[in-house]
Coordinates of C-alpha atoms in Angstrom, one line a residue:
Chain A
M1 CA 7.6 27.5 30.6
G2 CA 4.3 29.4 30.0
G3 CA 6.2 32.2 28.2
L4 CA 7.9 29.8 25.8
M5 CA 4.5 28.2 25.1
A6 CA 2.9 31.6 24.5
T7 CA 5.8 32.5 22.1
R8 CA 5.0 29.5 20.0
L9 CA 1.4 30.5 19.8
L10 CA 2.4 34.0 18.8
D11 CA 4.8 32.6 16.2
A12 CA 1.8 30.7 14.8
R13 CA -0.1 34.1 14.6
A14 CA -2.6 33.2 17.2
S15 CA -4.5 36.1 18.7
L16 CA -3.2 36.0 22.3
T17 CA -3.9 37.8 25.5
V18 CA -1.4 37.2 28.3
W19 CA -1.3 37.7 32.0
N20 CA 1.2 36.8 34.7
R21 CA 1.1 37.4 38.4
T22 CA 4.5 39.0 37.9
S23 CA 3.7 41.4 35.1
E24 CA 7.3 41.9 33.9
R25 CA 7.1 38.3 32.7
A26 CA 4.3 39.1 30.3
A27 CA 6.1 42.1 28.9
P28 CA 8.3 40.4 26.3
L29 CA 5.3 38.6 24.9
V30 CA 3.5 42.0 24.4
G31 CA 6.6 43.0 22.4
K32 CA 5.9 40.0 20.2
G33 CA 2.3 40.9 19.6
A34 CA 0.3 39.6 22.6
K35 CA -2.4 41.8 24.2
F36 CA -1.7 42.5 27.9
A37 CA -4.3 41.9 30.6
N38 CA -4.4 43.3 34.1
S39 CA -5.9 40.3 35.6
A40 CA -6.5 36.6 34.9
A41 CA -10.2 37.3 34.5
E42 CA -9.6 40.0 31.9
A43 CA -7.1 37.8 30.0
V44 CA -9.6 35.1 29.5
R45 CA -12.8 37.2 29.0
H46 CA -13.0 36.9 25.2
A47 CA -10.9 33.7 24.7
H48 CA -12.2 30.5 23.2
F49 CA -9.1 28.6 24.4
V50 CA -7.5 29.4 27.7
V51 CA -4.1 27.9 28.7
V52 CA -3.0 28.0 32.3
M53 CA 0.6 27.1 33.2
V54 CA 1.6 27.6 36.8
E55 CA 3.9 25.9 39.3
G56 CA 1.5 24.0 41.5
D57 CA -1.5 23.9 43.6
S58 CA -1.1 27.2 45.5
A59 CA -0.4 29.2 42.3
S60 CA -3.3 27.4 40.8
Q61 CA -5.6 28.6 43.6
A62 CA -4.3 32.1 43.2
V63 CA -4.8 32.2 39.4
W64 CA -8.2 30.4 39.0
N65 CA -10.1 31.4 42.1
G66 CA -11.0 34.8 43.5
K67 CA -12.8 37.7 42.0
D68 CA -10.2 38.4 39.3
G69 CA -9.4 34.8 38.6
V70 CA -9.8 32.7 35.5
F71 CA -13.2 31.3 36.6
A72 CA -14.5 34.9 37.0
G73 CA -13.7 35.7 33.4
L74 CA -14.3 32.5 31.4
R75 CA -16.8 32.6 28.6
P76 CA -19.3 29.8 29.1
D77 CA -18.3 28.0 25.8
A78 CA -14.5 28.4 26.4
I79 CA -12.2 25.4 26.7
A80 CA -9.9 25.9 29.7
I81 CA -6.7 23.8 29.4
D82 CA -4.5 23.5 32.5
C83 CA -1.0 22.4 31.7
S84 CA 0.3 22.7 35.2
T85 CA 1.5 19.7 37.2
L86 CA -1.1 19.7 40.0
S87 CA -2.2 17.3 42.7
P88 CA -5.1 15.1 41.6
V89 CA -7.1 16.6 44.4
R90 CA -6.6 20.1 43.0
T91 CA -7.3 18.9 39.5
Q92 CA -10.5 17.3 40.7
A93 CA -11.6 20.5 42.4
L94 CA -11.0 22.4 39.1
T95 CA -13.0 19.9 37.2
E96 CA -15.9 20.0 39.6
R97 CA -16.0 23.8 39.7
A98 CA -15.8 24.0 35.9
G99 CA -18.7 21.5 35.8
R100 CA -20.8 23.5 38.2
L101 CA -20.2 26.6 36.1
G102 CA -21.1 24.7 32.9
M103 CA -17.6 25.3 31.5
R104 CA -15.3 22.9 29.7
F105 CA -12.1 21.9 31.4
V106 CA -9.2 19.8 30.2
A107 CA -6.2 18.9 32.4
A108 CA -3.2 18.5 30.2
P109 CA 0.1 18.4 32.2
V110 CA 3.1 18.0 30.0
S111 CA 6.0 15.7 29.6
G112 CA 9.0 17.8 28.7
S113 CA 10.6 20.9 30.1
L114 CA 12.0 24.2 28.7
P115 CA 13.8 22.9 25.6
Q116 CA 10.7 20.9 24.6
A117 CA 8.5 23.9 25.2
E118 CA 10.7 26.0 23.0
A119 CA 10.9 23.4 20.3
G120 CA 7.2 22.6 20.4
T121 CA 7.8 19.0 21.3
L122 CA 5.9 18.7 24.5
M123 CA 3.7 15.6 25.1
F124 CA 0.4 16.4 26.7
L125 CA -1.1 13.9 29.2
A126 CA -4.7 14.9 28.8
G127 CA -7.9 14.2 30.7
G128 CA -11.4 15.6 30.1
A129 CA -14.3 15.2 27.8
E130 CA -13.2 13.6 24.5
R131 CA -14.7 16.3 22.3
D132 CA -13.0 19.0 24.4
I133 CA -9.6 17.3 24.0
E134 CA -10.3 16.9 20.3
E135 CA -11.3 20.6 19.9
A136 CA -8.2 21.7 21.9
G137 CA -6.1 19.7 19.4
I138 CA -5.4 22.9 17.5
V139 CA -3.6 24.3 20.5
F140 CA -1.8 21.1 21.4
R141 CA -0.5 20.8 17.8
H142 CA 1.1 24.2 18.0
L143 CA 2.7 23.4 21.4
G144 CA 3.7 19.8 21.3
K145 CA 4.1 16.6 19.4
G146 CA 1.3 14.6 20.7
V147 CA -1.6 14.1 23.1
H148 CA -2.2 11.1 25.3
D149 CA -5.9 10.9 26.3
L150 CA -5.9 9.3 29.8
G151 CA -9.6 9.7 30.5
S152 CA -10.4 11.9 33.4
P153 CA -8.5 15.0 34.6
P154 CA -7.4 13.4 37.9
L155 CA -6.0 10.4 36.0
A156 CA -4.0 12.8 33.8
S157 CA -2.6 14.3 37.0
L158 CA -1.8 10.9 38.5
S159 CA -0.1 9.8 35.3
K160 CA 2.0 12.9 35.1
L161 CA 3.1 12.5 38.7
A162 CA 3.9 8.8 38.2
V163 CA 6.1 9.6 35.2
N164 CA 7.9 12.2 37.3
G165 CA 8.3 9.7 40.1
M166 CA 10.0 7.3 37.7
L167 CA 12.1 10.2 36.3
A168 CA 13.3 11.1 39.8
C169 CA 14.2 7.4 40.4
Q170 CA 16.2 7.2 37.2
V171 CA 18.0 10.5 37.8
V172 CA 19.0 9.7 41.4
A173 CA 20.0 6.1 40.4
A174 CA 22.2 7.5 37.6
A175 CA 23.7 10.1 40.0
E176 CA 24.6 7.5 42.6
A177 CA 26.1 5.2 39.9
C178 CA 28.2 8.1 38.7
G179 CA 29.6 8.6 42.2
F180 CA 30.3 4.9 42.5
L181 CA 32.0 4.6 39.1
E182 CA 34.0 7.8 39.6
R183 CA 35.4 6.4 42.8
A184 CA 36.1 3.2 41.1
G185 CA 38.3 5.1 38.6
L186 CA 36.1 6.0 35.6
S187 CA 35.7 9.5 34.2
L188 CA 32.1 10.8 33.9
D189 CA 32.7 10.9 30.2
A190 CA 33.5 7.2 30.1
V191 CA 30.5 6.5 32.3
S192 CA 28.3 8.3 29.8
K193 CA 29.7 6.5 26.8
L194 CA 29.3 3.2 28.6
L195 CA 25.7 3.6 29.7
A196 CA 24.6 4.9 26.3
Q197 CA 24.8 1.4 25.0
T198 CA 23.1 -0.5 27.8
P199 CA 19.5 -1.2 28.5
V200 CA 19.3 1.6 31.1
A201 CA 19.9 4.4 28.5
S202 CA 16.6 6.4 28.8
P203 CA 16.5 10.0 27.5
I204 CA 16.5 11.3 31.1
T205 CA 19.4 9.1 32.2
M206 CA 21.5 10.2 29.3
A207 CA 20.6 13.9 29.7
T208 CA 21.4 13.6 33.4
L209 CA 24.9 12.1 32.7
R210 CA 25.6 14.9 30.1
Q211 CA 24.6 17.5 32.7
I212 CA 26.6 16.0 35.5
A213 CA 29.7 15.6 33.2
A214 CA 29.3 19.3 32.1
G215 CA 28.7 20.5 35.6
N216 CA 25.6 22.3 34.1
Y217 CA 22.7 22.6 36.5
D218 CA 20.6 25.1 34.6
P219 CA 17.1 24.5 36.1
L220 CA 15.2 22.7 33.4
F221 CA 13.4 20.7 36.1
P222 CA 14.7 22.1 39.3
I223 CA 15.0 20.1 42.5
S224 CA 12.3 22.3 44.1
M225 CA 9.7 21.4 41.4
A226 CA 10.6 17.7 41.6
L227 CA 10.1 17.8 45.4
K228 CA 6.7 19.4 44.9
D229 CA 5.7 16.7 42.4
L230 CA 7.0 14.0 44.7
E231 CA 4.9 15.3 47.6
Y232 CA 1.8 15.3 45.5
L233 CA 2.7 11.8 44.4
A234 CA 3.2 10.5 47.9
S235 CA -0.1 11.9 49.0
A236 CA -1.8 10.3 46.0
S237 CA -0.1 7.0 46.8
D238 CA -1.3 7.1 50.4
Y239 CA -4.8 7.8 49.2
L240 CA -4.8 4.9 46.7
G241 CA -3.3 2.6 49.3
T242 CA -0.2 1.8 47.2
S243 CA 3.4 2.0 48.1
L244 CA 6.2 3.6 46.2
P245 CA 9.4 2.7 48.1
M246 CA 11.8 3.5 45.3
T247 CA 10.2 6.9 44.7
N248 CA 10.2 7.6 48.4
C249 CA 13.9 6.9 48.5
A250 CA 14.5 9.3 45.6
Q251 CA 12.4 11.9 47.4
D252 CA 14.5 11.5 50.6
L253 CA 17.7 12.0 48.6
L254 CA 16.4 15.0 46.7
D255 CA 15.3 16.4 50.0
R256 CA 18.9 16.1 51.2
A257 CA 19.9 18.0 48.0
R258 CA 17.7 20.9 49.0
P259 CA 20.7 23.2 49.3
W260 CA 20.7 23.2 45.5
K261 CA 16.9 23.3 45.1
S262 CA 16.9 26.0 42.5
Q263 CA 19.3 24.0 40.3
N264 CA 18.4 21.2 38.0
I265 CA 17.4 17.8 39.4
S266 CA 20.7 16.4 38.1
A267 CA 22.5 18.5 40.8
V268 CA 21.6 15.6 43.2
A269 CA 24.8 14.1 41.9
K270 CA 26.7 16.4 44.3
L271 CA 25.6 14.1 47.1
F272 CA 27.6 11.2 45.5
S273 CA 30.3 12.4 43.2
P274 CA 33.7 13.1 44.8
S275 CA 34.8 15.2 41.8
L276 CA 31.9 17.6 41.8
P277 CA 32.5 21.0 43.4
V278 CA 29.9 21.7 46.1
E279 CA 29.5 25.4 46.4
R280 CA 29.3 26.9 49.8
I281 CA 25.7 27.4 50.6
R282 CA 24.7 30.8 51.9
K283 CA 22.8 30.8 55.1
Chain B
M1 CA 23.8 -18.2 28.1
G2 CA 27.1 -19.9 27.5
G3 CA 25.3 -22.5 25.3
L4 CA 23.8 -19.8 23.1
M5 CA 27.2 -18.1 22.8
A6 CA 28.8 -21.4 21.9
T7 CA 26.2 -22.0 19.2
R8 CA 27.1 -18.7 17.5
L9 CA 30.7 -19.8 17.4
L10 CA 29.8 -23.1 15.9
D11 CA 27.6 -21.4 13.4
A12 CA 30.6 -19.3 12.4
R13 CA 32.5 -22.6 11.9
A14 CA 34.9 -22.1 14.8
S15 CA 36.7 -25.2 16.0
L16 CA 35.2 -25.5 19.5
T17 CA 35.6 -27.7 22.5
V18 CA 33.0 -27.5 25.2
W19 CA 32.7 -28.4 28.8
N20 CA 30.0 -27.9 31.4
R21 CA 29.8 -29.0 35.0
T22 CA 26.4 -30.5 34.0
S23 CA 27.5 -32.5 31.0
E24 CA 24.0 -32.8 29.5
R25 CA 24.2 -29.1 28.9
A26 CA 27.1 -29.6 26.6
A27 CA 25.5 -32.4 24.7
P28 CA 23.4 -30.4 22.2
L29 CA 26.5 -28.5 21.2
V30 CA 28.3 -31.7 20.4
G31 CA 25.4 -32.5 18.1
K32 CA 26.2 -29.2 16.3
G33 CA 29.9 -30.0 15.8
A34 CA 31.6 -29.2 19.1
K35 CA 34.2 -31.5 20.6
F36 CA 33.3 -32.7 24.1
A37 CA 35.8 -32.5 27.0
N38 CA 35.6 -34.3 30.3
S39 CA 37.1 -31.5 32.3
A40 CA 37.7 -27.7 32.1
A41 CA 41.4 -28.4 31.9
E42 CA 40.9 -30.7 29.0
A43 CA 38.6 -28.3 27.2
V44 CA 41.1 -25.5 27.1
R45 CA 44.3 -27.5 26.6
H46 CA 44.7 -26.8 22.9
A47 CA 42.7 -23.6 22.7
H48 CA 44.1 -20.2 21.8
F49 CA 40.9 -18.5 22.9
V50 CA 39.1 -19.7 26.0
V51 CA 35.6 -18.3 26.9
V52 CA 34.2 -18.9 30.4
M53 CA 30.6 -18.1 31.2
V54 CA 29.3 -19.1 34.7
E55 CA 26.8 -17.7 37.2
G56 CA 29.1 -16.1 39.7
D57 CA 32.0 -16.3 42.1
S58 CA 31.5 -19.8 43.5
A59 CA 31.0 -21.3 40.0
S60 CA 34.0 -19.4 38.9
Q61 CA 36.1 -20.9 41.7
A62 CA 34.9 -24.4 40.7
V63 CA 35.7 -24.0 37.0
W64 CA 39.0 -22.1 37.1
N65 CA 40.7 -23.5 40.1
G66 CA 41.6 -27.1 41.2
K67 CA 43.5 -29.8 39.4
D68 CA 41.1 -30.1 36.5
G69 CA 40.3 -26.4 36.3
V70 CA 40.9 -23.9 33.5
F71 CA 44.2 -22.8 35.0
A72 CA 45.5 -26.3 35.0
G73 CA 44.9 -26.7 31.2
L74 CA 45.6 -23.3 29.7
R75 CA 48.3 -22.9 27.1
P76 CA 50.8 -20.2 28.1
D77 CA 49.9 -18.1 25.0
A78 CA 46.1 -18.5 25.3
I79 CA 43.8 -15.6 25.9
A80 CA 41.3 -16.5 28.6
I81 CA 38.1 -14.4 28.4
D82 CA 35.8 -14.5 31.3
C83 CA 32.3 -13.3 30.4
S84 CA 30.7 -14.0 33.8
T85 CA 29.4 -11.3 36.1
L86 CA 31.8 -11.7 39.0
S87 CA 32.7 -9.6 42.0
P88 CA 35.6 -7.3 41.4
V89 CA 37.5 -9.2 44.2
R90 CA 37.1 -12.5 42.3
T91 CA 38.0 -10.8 39.0
Q92 CA 41.1 -9.3 40.6
A93 CA 42.1 -12.8 41.9
L94 CA 41.7 -14.3 38.4
T95 CA 43.8 -11.5 37.0
E96 CA 46.6 -11.9 39.5
R97 CA 46.7 -15.7 39.2
A98 CA 46.8 -15.4 35.4
G99 CA 49.6 -12.9 35.7
R100 CA 51.6 -15.2 38.0
L101 CA 51.2 -18.0 35.5
G102 CA 52.3 -15.7 32.7
M103 CA 48.9 -16.1 31.0
R104 CA 46.7 -13.5 29.3
F105 CA 43.4 -12.7 31.0
V106 CA 40.5 -10.5 29.8
A107 CA 37.4 -9.8 31.9
A108 CA 34.5 -9.2 29.6
P109 CA 31.1 -9.3 31.4
V110 CA 28.2 -8.7 29.0
S111 CA 25.4 -6.3 28.8
G112 CA 22.4 -8.3 27.4
S113 CA 20.8 -11.6 28.3
L114 CA 19.5 -14.6 26.4
P115 CA 17.9 -12.9 23.4
Q116 CA 21.0 -10.8 22.8
A117 CA 23.3 -13.8 23.2
E118 CA 21.2 -15.7 20.6
A119 CA 21.1 -12.7 18.2
G120 CA 24.8 -12.0 18.7
T121 CA 24.1 -8.5 20.0
L122 CA 25.8 -8.6 23.4
M123 CA 27.9 -5.7 24.5
F124 CA 31.2 -6.6 26.2
L125 CA 32.5 -4.5 29.1
A126 CA 36.1 -5.5 28.8
G127 CA 39.1 -5.0 30.9
G128 CA 42.6 -6.3 30.4
A129 CA 45.7 -5.6 28.3
E130 CA 44.9 -3.6 25.3
R131 CA 46.5 -6.0 22.8
D132 CA 44.7 -8.9 24.4
I133 CA 41.3 -7.2 24.1
E134 CA 42.2 -6.4 20.5
E135 CA 43.3 -9.9 19.7
A136 CA 40.1 -11.3 21.3
G137 CA 38.1 -9.0 19.0
I138 CA 37.6 -11.9 16.6
V139 CA 35.6 -13.7 19.3
F140 CA 33.8 -10.6 20.5
R141 CA 32.7 -9.8 16.9
H142 CA 31.0 -13.2 16.5
L143 CA 29.2 -12.9 19.9
G144 CA 28.3 -9.3 20.1
K145 CA 27.9 -5.9 18.6
G146 CA 30.7 -4.1 20.5
V147 CA 33.4 -3.9 23.1
H148 CA 33.8 -1.2 25.7
D149 CA 37.4 -1.1 26.9
L150 CA 37.2 0.0 30.5
G151 CA 40.8 -0.5 31.4
S152 CA 41.5 -3.1 34.1
P153 CA 39.5 -6.3 34.7
P154 CA 38.2 -5.2 38.1
L155 CA 36.9 -2.0 36.5
A156 CA 35.1 -4.0 33.9
S157 CA 33.4 -5.9 36.8
L158 CA 32.6 -2.8 38.7
S159 CA 31.1 -1.2 35.6
K160 CA 28.9 -4.3 34.9
L161 CA 27.7 -4.3 38.4
A162 CA 26.9 -0.6 38.3
V163 CA 24.9 -1.1 35.1
N164 CA 23.0 -3.9 36.7
G165 CA 22.3 -1.7 39.8
M166 CA 20.8 1.0 37.6
L167 CA 18.9 -1.7 35.8
A168 CA 17.4 -3.1 39.0
C169 CA 16.4 0.5 40.1
Q170 CA 14.6 1.1 36.8
V171 CA 12.8 -2.2 36.8
V172 CA 11.6 -1.8 40.4
A173 CA 10.6 1.8 39.8
A174 CA 8.6 0.8 36.8
A175 CA 7.0 -2.1 38.7
E176 CA 5.9 0.2 41.5
A177 CA 4.6 2.8 39.1
C178 CA 2.6 0.1 37.4
G179 CA 1.0 -0.8 40.7
F180 CA 0.2 2.8 41.4
L181 CA -1.3 3.6 37.9
E182 CA -3.3 0.4 37.9
R183 CA -4.9 1.3 41.2
A184 CA -5.5 4.7 39.8
G185 CA -7.4 3.1 37.0
L186 CA -5.1 2.7 34.0
S187 CA -4.6 -0.6 32.3
L188 CA -1.0 -1.9 32.0
D189 CA -1.3 -1.6 28.3
A190 CA -2.2 2.1 28.7
V191 CA 0.7 2.6 31.1
S192 CA 3.1 1.0 28.5
K193 CA 1.8 3.3 25.7
L194 CA 2.1 6.3 27.9
L195 CA 5.6 5.7 29.2
A196 CA 7.0 4.9 25.8
Q197 CA 6.8 8.5 24.8
T198 CA 8.3 10.0 28.0
P199 CA 11.9 10.6 29.1
V200 CA 11.9 7.5 31.2
A201 CA 11.5 5.1 28.3
S202 CA 14.7 3.0 28.5
P203 CA 15.0 -0.3 26.8
I204 CA 14.8 -2.1 30.1
T205 CA 11.8 -0.1 31.3
M206 CA 9.9 -0.8 28.2
A207 CA 10.8 -4.5 28.2
T208 CA 9.7 -4.7 31.9
L209 CA 6.3 -3.1 31.1
R210 CA 5.8 -5.5 28.2
Q211 CA 6.6 -8.5 30.4
I212 CA 4.4 -7.3 33.2
A213 CA 1.5 -6.6 30.8
A214 CA 2.0 -10.1 29.3
G215 CA 2.4 -11.8 32.6
N216 CA 5.5 -13.4 31.1
Y217 CA 8.3 -14.0 33.6
D218 CA 10.5 -16.2 31.6
P219 CA 13.9 -15.9 33.3
L220 CA 16.0 -13.7 31.0
F221 CA 17.6 -12.1 34.0
P222 CA 16.1 -13.9 37.0
I223 CA 15.6 -12.3 40.4
S224 CA 18.2 -14.7 41.9
M225 CA 20.9 -13.5 39.5
A226 CA 20.0 -9.9 40.1
L227 CA 20.3 -10.4 43.8
K228 CA 23.7 -12.0 43.4
D229 CA 24.9 -9.0 41.4
L230 CA 23.4 -6.6 43.9
E231 CA 25.3 -8.3 46.7
Y232 CA 28.6 -8.0 44.8
L233 CA 27.7 -4.3 44.1
A234 CA 26.9 -3.6 47.8
S235 CA 30.2 -5.1 48.9
A236 CA 32.1 -3.1 46.2
S237 CA 30.3 0.1 47.3
D238 CA 31.3 -0.5 50.9
Y239 CA 34.9 -1.1 49.9
L240 CA 35.0 2.1 47.8
G241 CA 33.3 4.1 50.6
T242 CA 30.4 5.1 48.4
S243 CA 26.7 4.8 49.0
L244 CA 24.0 3.5 46.7
P245 CA 20.8 4.2 48.6
M246 CA 18.5 3.7 45.5
T247 CA 20.2 0.4 44.6
N248 CA 19.9 -0.8 48.2
C249 CA 16.2 0.0 48.1
A250 CA 15.8 -2.0 44.9
Q251 CA 17.8 -4.8 46.5
D252 CA 15.5 -4.9 49.5
L253 CA 12.5 -5.1 47.3
L254 CA 13.9 -7.8 45.1
D255 CA 14.8 -9.7 48.3
R256 CA 11.1 -9.5 49.2
A257 CA 10.3 -10.9 45.8
R258 CA 12.5 -14.0 46.5
P259 CA 9.5 -16.3 46.4
W260 CA 9.7 -15.8 42.6
K261 CA 13.5 -15.8 42.5
S262 CA 13.7 -18.2 39.5
Q263 CA 11.4 -15.9 37.5
N264 CA 12.5 -12.8 35.5
I265 CA 13.3 -9.6 37.5
S266 CA 10.1 -8.1 36.2
A267 CA 8.2 -10.5 38.5
V268 CA 9.0 -7.9 41.2
A269 CA 5.8 -6.2 39.9
K270 CA 3.8 -8.8 41.9
L271 CA 4.7 -6.9 45.0
F272 CA 2.8 -3.9 43.7
S273 CA 0.2 -4.7 41.1
P274 CA -3.2 -5.6 42.4
S275 CA -4.2 -7.3 39.1
L276 CA -1.2 -9.7 38.9
P277 CA -1.9 -13.3 40.0
V278 CA 0.4 -14.3 42.8
E279 CA 0.8 -18.1 42.5
R280 CA 0.8 -20.0 45.8
I281 CA 4.4 -20.6 46.7
R282 CA 5.3 -24.2 47.6
K283 CA 7.0 -24.7 50.9

């Protein structure tokens, strides 16, 4: 994801320095004109805009904190944009630390996955100071199609998690409906054509049906990532004193689909569809 | 619903005879040019096309069967179209009885509710003999925007129920997300704007958010009807040996929302949203 975003910035002739904990991942970007840094601190040392995109809270800790981390290298006037999907607690910690250091921080988790990152059609769910989000607009415009200003960084995190919760519900509901309709006698193709013209036809529902019908589980949004987000969401819900029974149910089912955790979230359909081949899982 | 459909046929200058178990409901149609019948049998006696639209299995029994029912009056070459959302068991019974009587039967439950019935944009999920569905096209074209031929009448029923199951899941998931995001600090209006641009934006999700934000629970698809459909769906799922855990969860929550059963399905949001006024329920 981060690599695809960096490629777009390079295509737009941005002066870019890249770093990845797994340095081979940064190498192709160097081939496209990026400068290579040996640490996060070094990567951000001369940057006005810093974009961080990692998997979750523990990667975030590793990349931001510590003596070679982003915080160690940031210029005082830099705008640091974190596009990762983090827990609101982690986002709040980043915000506070940036504040103490007198630095500018914008949380901007994205709606969209690999195809949207490649096409530059991500949607940013941003939180931070208004002028920082505005100034970061030049970066957002290269990477996506719009920015939603949600107010504070934790609220941006919470919003992203809520969207992913609804997404998980829709995917699992579509998967179980496929299993039901298949057993009733419809082909997955017929199901897809039918649902396209009903009020439940969301982009994610239709994409899920296409993937299930094609047996294509390329990990655009793998089950492992969905489970991570749903754990953050459940904690946040506990903290806020709300209940998310549907989302909890989706989480339980995705948890049962853990054998396919590196596959796309649509692979949850294997729990329900009699026609889907379930590969033998290696111990 | 049936009244709105009848009005469209009258507007198209169809020769129409109407009957309703509650005769006052048929009266306005007579004002618009429909003939009035004193029984279902009488209403259908001279008709080539018969359209039945009732709430569910028990109303279906009352209207089709018995000495004054639809079956008692049907012409042998008539095409009887049932647009009600029935259980597949009931649909199968109707199909078999029509077959034994040498009559033509098409199950055609609809996707869409009152606004779509009024605008003539219903979608028919049809099952029956191909030539009967084709011949009934003249009726479908006046009432809706399309027909999906699903094969057999029970398969049309099962498909409709599966769509309504997904719909219930999406509505309840949207409702719980609203409660979560409201407690996090977003307005319902902000939630609606945010979700509109994400992959979860289905027509029903967006309509639900608009209704919740407006506090408008006019019964387009009331909780009582959703619960009836979900009961049929659960029975069908048992029969087919499938599981619908997400749909079951939505059913449980809609069941908890039974105090508002005559309101629209979006009223389930009252279970979750701290800002929504919960009217005192009369004993």
